Coordinates of C-alpha atoms in Angstrom, one line a residue:
M10 CA -13.0 6.2 -21.6
T11 CA -16.5 7.1 -22.5
S12 CA -17.8 10.6 -22.5
T13 CA -20.5 10.0 -19.9
N14 CA -19.7 11.6 -16.6
P15 CA -21.8 9.9 -14.0
Q16 CA -21.7 11.3 -10.5
R17 CA -20.1 9.3 -7.7
P18 CA -22.9 8.2 -5.4
D19 CA -23.1 9.0 -1.7
L20 CA -22.0 6.3 0.7
T21 CA -25.4 5.2 2.0
G22 CA -26.9 1.8 2.9
D23 CA -28.9 2.0 -0.4
L24 CA -25.7 1.6 -2.4
T25 CA -25.0 -1.9 -3.8
G26 CA -21.6 -3.6 -3.3
N27 CA -21.1 -3.5 -7.1
E28 CA -21.6 0.2 -7.2
L29 CA -19.3 0.8 -4.3
L30 CA -16.6 -1.1 -6.2
R31 CA -17.0 1.1 -9.3
W32 CA -15.6 4.2 -7.6
Y33 CA -12.5 5.4 -5.9
W34 CA -12.9 6.0 -2.2
L35 CA -10.4 7.2 0.4
K36 CA -9.8 4.8 3.2
D37 CA -11.1 7.3 5.7
E38 CA -14.4 7.5 3.8
L39 CA -14.7 3.8 3.8
A40 CA -13.9 3.5 7.5
D41 CA -16.4 6.2 8.4
F42 CA -19.0 4.4 6.3
A43 CA -18.3 1.1 7.9
R44 CA -18.7 2.5 11.3
S45 CA -22.0 4.1 10.3
L46 CA -23.2 0.6 9.2
G47 CA -21.8 -1.0 12.4
I48 CA -19.2 -3.0 10.4
R49 CA -15.6 -3.5 11.4
A50 CA -13.6 -0.5 10.1
T51 CA -10.1 -1.8 10.3
G52 CA -7.7 -3.6 8.0
S53 CA -6.3 -2.7 4.6
K54 CA -8.2 -0.5 2.3
E55 CA -8.8 -3.4 0.0
E56 CA -10.0 -5.6 2.8
L57 CA -12.3 -2.8 4.1
T58 CA -13.7 -2.3 0.6
Q59 CA -14.5 -6.0 0.2
R60 CA -16.0 -6.2 3.6
L61 CA -18.3 -3.3 2.8
A62 CA -19.2 -4.6 -0.7
A63 CA -20.2 -7.9 0.9
A64 CA -22.3 -6.2 3.5
L65 CA -24.1 -4.1 0.9
N66 CA -24.7 -7.1 -1.2
G67 CA -26.1 -9.0 1.8
V68 CA -23.4 -11.8 1.6
S69 CA -21.0 -12.9 4.2
F70 CA -17.4 -11.8 4.3
T71 CA -14.7 -14.2 5.5
E72 CA -12.1 -12.2 7.4
P73 CA -8.6 -13.0 6.3
V74 CA -6.5 -15.0 8.9
T75 CA -3.5 -13.1 10.1
Q76 CA -0.5 -15.2 10.9
R77 CA 1.3 -14.0 14.0
S78 CA 4.7 -15.2 14.9
G79 CA 4.9 -16.9 18.3
N80 CA 8.4 -15.4 18.9
K81 CA 8.2 -12.1 20.6
A82 CA 11.9 -11.7 20.9
Q83 CA 13.2 -8.6 19.2
L84 CA 16.7 -7.4 18.6
S85 CA 18.1 -4.8 20.8
G86 CA 21.5 -3.1 20.8
P87 CA 24.3 -3.4 20.4
L88 CA 24.0 -5.1 17.0
S89 CA 26.8 -6.4 14.7
A90 CA 27.0 -8.0 11.3
S91 CA 27.0 -11.4 13.0
T92 CA 23.8 -10.8 15.0
V93 CA 21.3 -13.5 14.1
I94 CA 17.9 -12.3 13.1
P95 CA 15.3 -14.1 15.2
R96 CA 12.2 -15.5 13.5
G97 CA 9.4 -12.8 13.5
Q98 CA 11.9 -9.9 13.8
P99 CA 10.1 -6.7 12.7
C100 CA 11.9 -3.9 10.8
S101 CA 12.3 -2.0 14.1
Q102 CA 14.0 1.3 14.9
T103 CA 16.9 -0.6 16.4
V104 CA 17.5 -2.5 13.2
R105 CA 17.0 0.8 11.2
A106 CA 19.7 2.5 13.2
W107 CA 22.1 -0.4 12.5
F108 CA 21.4 -0.1 8.8
I109 CA 21.9 3.6 8.8
E110 CA 25.3 3.1 10.4
Q111 CA 26.2 0.7 7.6
V112 CA 24.5 2.4 4.6
G113 CA 24.1 6.0 5.5
E114 CA 21.2 8.4 6.1
S115 CA 19.6 7.4 2.7
F116 CA 18.7 4.0 4.1
G117 CA 15.0 3.1 4.2
F118 CA 13.2 -0.3 4.5
D119 CA 11.7 -1.2 1.2
G120 CA 9.6 -4.1 0.1
E121 CA 12.6 -6.3 -0.7
L122 CA 14.1 -5.9 2.8
R123 CA 10.8 -6.2 4.6
A124 CA 10.2 -9.5 2.8
F125 CA 13.7 -10.7 3.8
F126 CA 12.9 -10.0 7.5
A127 CA 9.4 -11.5 7.2
D128 CA 11.0 -14.7 5.7
A129 CA 13.8 -14.9 8.2
D130 CA 13.9 -18.3 9.9
G131 CA 16.4 -17.6 12.7
T132 CA 19.5 -18.6 10.7
Q133 CA 20.2 -15.4 8.8
T134 CA 22.4 -12.6 10.2
L135 CA 22.3 -8.9 9.8
Q136 CA 25.2 -9.3 7.3
D137 CA 23.0 -11.5 5.2
A138 CA 20.3 -8.8 5.4
L139 CA 22.8 -6.1 4.4
E140 CA 24.0 -8.2 1.4
H141 CA 20.4 -8.7 0.4
Y142 CA 19.8 -5.0 0.7
Y143 CA 22.7 -4.2 -1.6
A144 CA 21.9 -7.0 -4.1
S145 CA 18.3 -5.7 -4.4
R146 CA 19.3 -2.1 -5.2
D147 CA 20.0 -2.7 -8.9
Q148 CA 16.8 -4.5 -9.9
G149 CA 15.4 -1.6 -11.8
Q150 CA 12.0 -0.1 -11.3
K151 CA 9.9 -2.2 -8.9
A152 CA 6.2 -2.8 -9.3
I153 CA 3.9 -0.7 -7.1
G154 CA 1.3 -2.7 -5.2
S155 CA -2.3 -2.3 -6.3
Q156 CA -3.2 -0.8 -2.9
F157 CA -1.0 2.2 -3.8
E158 CA -3.2 3.4 -6.6
Y159 CA -2.1 7.1 -6.4
N160 CA 1.5 6.1 -6.6
R161 CA 0.9 3.8 -9.6
F162 CA -1.1 6.6 -11.3
T163 CA 1.7 9.1 -10.6
R164 CA 4.4 6.9 -12.1
A165 CA 2.3 6.2 -15.2
W166 CA 1.3 9.8 -15.6
Y167 CA 4.9 11.1 -15.4
E168 CA 6.0 8.4 -17.9
A169 CA 3.4 9.7 -20.3
H170 CA 4.0 13.4 -19.4
P171 CA 7.7 13.7 -18.5
E172 CA 7.6 17.5 -18.7
G173 CA 4.3 17.7 -16.8
S174 CA 3.9 19.9 -13.7
R175 CA 2.7 18.7 -10.3
E176 CA -0.5 20.8 -10.8
D177 CA -1.2 19.0 -14.0
L178 CA -0.7 15.7 -12.3
L179 CA -3.0 16.6 -9.5
E180 CA -5.7 17.7 -11.9
A181 CA -5.4 14.5 -13.9
W182 CA -5.6 12.5 -10.6
R183 CA -8.7 14.3 -9.6
D184 CA -10.3 13.6 -13.0
Y185 CA -9.1 9.9 -12.8
R186 CA -10.7 9.3 -9.4
R187 CA -13.9 11.1 -10.3
R188 CA -14.6 8.4 -12.9
P189 CA -16.0 5.0 -12.2
V190 CA -13.6 2.1 -12.7
D191 CA -15.4 0.8 -15.8
E192 CA -14.7 4.2 -17.5
R193 CA -11.1 4.7 -16.5
G194 CA -9.7 1.2 -16.0
R195 CA -7.0 0.4 -13.6
I196 CA -3.4 1.5 -13.7

């Protein structure tokens, strides 16, 4: 990191897309800015940032195509281990309740299990999902997606400062996000 400490610019129409990309912004800030420019303010933070950067640079932005499942059928109780998971089944409260009965109150849908349900083709059962859940528990520390920058920062900071306090972490985070990307790099 260099010792220069440039100020984060205001979100105005005078900003370039490249300058927007240099800084950390909260999704709410980006959504408000998009609305002020008359640009669609929905989607993931990454998608919203790219849409804004394109608009500020005067180039077109190709919206990502979302794939929707044609099957609207969802599981409803009572469920059993032999219940077949229909294609397009979301990780619903009904399914969560079944897993809590099997695993206990500590159950939570994680990326591994959400991916299992997303890839279900109508031949897997809840027993298959439960086995997948247990098999994916001992895979060690999982990567944190780039969209969860604070979580990645927190993990890296605590690895570097195992005895650090939450207050120290938060101060380090505030310092990290005050800096442009080219001065702090990505975690």
